[in-house]
XYZ file of C-alpha atoms in Angstrom:
249
model
C -65.576 36.523 -40.927
C -68.809 34.826 -38.703
C -67.000 31.374 -39.542
C -63.927 32.324 -38.591
C -65.078 33.684 -35.267
C -67.872 31.202 -34.368
C -64.479 28.875 -34.345
C -62.868 31.178 -32.458
C -65.720 30.834 -29.244
C -65.308 27.089 -29.828
C -61.841 27.331 -29.326
C -61.566 29.207 -26.384
C -64.589 27.247 -24.558
C -62.684 23.901 -25.640
C -59.754 25.791 -23.581
C -61.568 27.214 -20.823
C -62.915 23.450 -20.112
C -59.581 22.243 -20.271
C -58.583 24.521 -17.608
C -61.267 23.686 -15.131
C -60.349 19.766 -15.937
C -56.299 20.697 -14.740
C -57.808 23.529 -11.431
C -59.877 20.215 -10.431
C -56.592 18.058 -9.696
C -54.159 20.849 -8.797
C -53.436 18.719 -5.981
C -52.370 16.169 -8.006
C -49.883 18.482 -9.882
C -49.041 20.416 -7.145
C -48.590 16.325 -5.381
C -46.003 15.616 -8.400
C -44.125 18.833 -8.526
C -43.150 18.122 -4.426
C -43.025 14.552 -5.142
C -40.148 14.897 -8.059
C -38.218 18.096 -6.254
C -37.613 15.452 -3.695
C -36.775 12.916 -5.611
C -34.597 15.407 -7.421
C -33.400 16.345 -3.008
C -32.863 13.033 -2.576
C -31.028 12.338 -6.002
C -28.384 14.920 -5.158
C -27.674 13.820 -1.333
C -26.150 10.497 -2.335
C -24.282 12.684 -4.634
C -23.234 14.356 -1.229
C -23.287 9.963 0.852
C -25.775 11.472 2.740
C -27.309 8.332 3.902
C -28.604 9.031 7.523
C -32.649 8.745 7.320
C -32.609 11.707 10.061
C -31.160 13.962 7.286
C -32.602 12.803 3.985
C -36.059 13.710 2.558
C -37.009 9.449 2.208
C -39.579 9.911 5.007
C -41.198 13.339 3.117
C -41.620 11.582 -0.043
C -43.033 8.482 0.922
C -44.960 10.171 3.212
C -46.156 12.975 0.098
C -45.993 9.200 -2.298
C -48.557 7.750 0.228
C -51.467 11.490 -0.034
C -51.083 10.526 -4.154
C -51.899 6.906 -3.752
C -54.840 7.488 -1.576
C -55.899 10.404 -2.266
C -55.604 12.419 1.040
C -56.551 15.371 -0.124
C -59.366 15.128 -2.456
C -61.471 15.108 0.591
C -60.389 19.162 0.973
C -61.762 19.390 -2.886
C -64.649 19.105 -2.566
C -65.614 23.036 -2.532
C -63.119 23.400 -5.525
C -65.017 20.434 -7.738
C -68.254 22.611 -7.056
C -66.473 26.059 -8.213
C -65.376 24.001 -11.107
C -69.227 23.724 -11.876
C -70.162 27.412 -11.782
C -67.023 27.768 -13.965
C -68.244 24.971 -16.141
C -71.827 26.939 -16.781
C -70.593 30.661 -16.717
C -68.279 29.456 -19.912
C -71.116 28.166 -21.164
C -73.576 31.293 -21.296
C -70.865 33.175 -22.282
C -69.707 30.752 -25.514
C -72.945 29.716 -26.786
C -74.339 33.765 -26.380
C -71.236 34.945 -28.537
C -72.297 32.583 -30.953
C -75.681 32.987 -31.414
C -74.850 37.096 -31.577
C -72.324 36.374 -34.440
C -74.693 34.603 -36.434
C -77.680 36.857 -35.726
C -74.943 39.353 -36.598
C -74.173 37.228 -40.194
C -77.630 36.349 -40.655
C -78.730 40.264 -40.690
C -76.363 40.980 -43.200
C -76.694 38.444 -45.300
C -80.115 39.087 -46.234
C -83.267 38.224 -43.344
C -86.341 36.300 -43.676
C -89.790 38.002 -43.550
C -90.233 36.880 -40.034
C -86.887 38.078 -38.867
C -87.159 41.678 -41.115
C -90.389 42.027 -39.173
C -88.633 41.585 -35.233
C -88.844 45.237 -33.623
C -86.490 46.487 -31.077
C -86.026 50.075 -29.384
C -82.661 52.341 -30.348
C -81.951 55.318 -30.161
C -80.226 56.998 -32.985
C -77.301 57.684 -30.812
C -76.890 54.281 -29.884
C -77.644 53.457 -33.602
C -74.849 55.950 -34.555
C -72.115 53.955 -32.203
C -73.129 49.849 -33.790
C -71.131 49.051 -36.856
C -72.697 46.284 -38.809
C -70.288 44.108 -37.020
C -72.430 44.897 -33.824
C -76.240 43.857 -34.894
C -76.128 40.701 -33.252
C -75.709 41.960 -29.645
C -77.689 45.214 -29.866
C -80.635 42.659 -30.540
C -79.078 40.674 -27.428
C -78.731 44.210 -25.182
C -82.688 45.500 -26.762
C -84.145 42.256 -26.626
C -82.696 41.221 -23.402
C -81.720 37.895 -24.380
C -80.402 35.571 -21.304
C -77.970 32.342 -22.289
C -78.685 31.111 -18.742
C -81.455 28.562 -19.221
C -81.249 25.621 -22.014
C -85.122 26.675 -22.484
C -84.166 30.075 -23.450
C -80.903 29.462 -25.498
C -83.520 26.572 -28.001
C -86.318 29.508 -28.084
C -83.865 32.432 -29.007
C -82.327 30.456 -31.765
C -85.545 28.960 -33.437
C -86.231 32.344 -33.156
C -83.708 34.538 -34.969
C -81.901 32.144 -36.340
C -84.750 29.207 -37.546
C -83.104 26.044 -36.409
C -84.101 24.192 -33.503
C -82.009 22.154 -30.927
C -82.963 19.036 -29.588
C -83.610 18.075 -26.068
C -81.236 15.051 -25.607
C -78.928 13.555 -22.868
C -76.146 15.983 -23.710
C -79.335 18.879 -22.798
C -80.857 17.417 -19.665
C -76.925 17.105 -18.254
C -76.193 21.101 -19.116
C -79.840 21.916 -17.536
C -78.994 19.956 -14.625
C -75.147 21.832 -14.373
C -77.503 24.596 -14.565
C -79.065 23.733 -11.646
C -77.530 22.786 -9.194
C -74.805 25.932 -10.169
C -77.517 27.714 -8.849
C -78.054 26.645 -5.729
C -73.988 26.286 -5.275
C -73.902 30.095 -5.485
C -77.411 30.808 -4.160
C -78.666 28.563 -1.036
C -75.056 27.158 0.255
C -75.120 24.461 -2.632
C -78.432 23.630 -0.228
C -81.205 20.917 -2.179
C -84.347 22.747 -2.606
C -87.650 21.788 -4.131
C -87.370 23.848 -6.844
C -84.274 22.932 -7.940
C -85.366 19.398 -7.857
C -88.583 20.945 -9.997
C -85.782 22.706 -12.741
C -84.899 18.858 -13.613
C -87.314 16.681 -13.114
C -87.771 16.609 -16.404
C -84.206 16.395 -17.167
C -83.997 12.719 -18.386
C -82.515 10.371 -18.908
C -79.619 12.233 -17.932
C -75.709 11.227 -16.739
C -75.616 13.481 -13.392
C -77.332 13.657 -9.875
C -80.041 11.154 -10.962
C -81.525 11.275 -7.153
C -81.052 13.934 -5.284
C -83.053 15.257 -1.763
C -84.038 18.088 -0.502
C -81.832 19.039 2.160
C -79.176 17.414 0.876
C -75.781 18.775 -0.186
C -74.932 19.399 -3.624
C -71.183 17.562 -4.363
C -69.634 17.254 -7.435
C -66.925 14.846 -8.338
C -64.510 15.280 -10.459
C -66.465 12.156 -12.996
C -69.832 14.324 -13.080
C -67.836 17.846 -13.864
C -66.596 15.777 -17.354
C -69.797 14.440 -17.833
C -70.628 18.553 -17.740
C -67.640 19.652 -19.756
C -67.761 17.123 -22.133
C -72.331 17.745 -22.838
C -71.395 21.067 -23.065
C -69.180 20.763 -25.478
C -71.063 18.366 -27.328
C -73.660 21.170 -27.582
C -71.737 24.005 -28.847
C -70.360 21.251 -31.661
C -74.075 20.686 -32.780
C -75.186 24.041 -32.653
C -72.170 25.377 -35.371
C -73.092 22.059 -37.426
C -76.756 23.305 -37.189
C -75.061 26.744 -38.467
C -73.256 25.421 -41.202
C -76.093 23.850 -42.358
C -77.843 26.916 -43.180
C -75.231 28.999 -44.235
C -74.750 31.260 -41.361
C -71.575 32.517 -42.352
């Protein structure tokens, strides 16, 4: 049961990443729709022998094609690009948290080691009454106030409760940078501060934002967004492989 649920979480996360990629190309989607519609209109006009340039959609079609070719709408999408990073970080935190809760539930139900068995949580009888065997991981996360907002915390809880170590590599560094940038996007108007610089100072090597300066505005582009998204996908795939190796299913 655990395996199926974890694979479902993995699939949902990958689908959400694709939705983010679609969002950052929304201008192209709209332009392509408009261009196709204009071409269809022009084709129908020709059937009715409407050829006067003032009465056809030829000039409008050329304008749309020029906008698409030159990427004229891209600068207006800067804020959307940053919000794509915010979405990716939220989807990632939710997915890795769900994977942890399912895996911990499975480990508790199939047999704990001595270290895990000694972990204490404070619960009321009412909470115990309402907690099924399939919700044990969720109860632990709630009572221990476990956070999945940063990579250090994620590594620590997986090591403590599931005895797997997730090594810090370039993918992790990319995610750390995305998470830290998400914070300033949401809370500081995307303006780089000393806290951000400190947070990502050890996140090297990385593929995004290699150099940032205090006071400048964070601005992501589609290529950087895809790097963050793909790093998140690889990280989750790696976690699932490690869980499979220790038979947490």
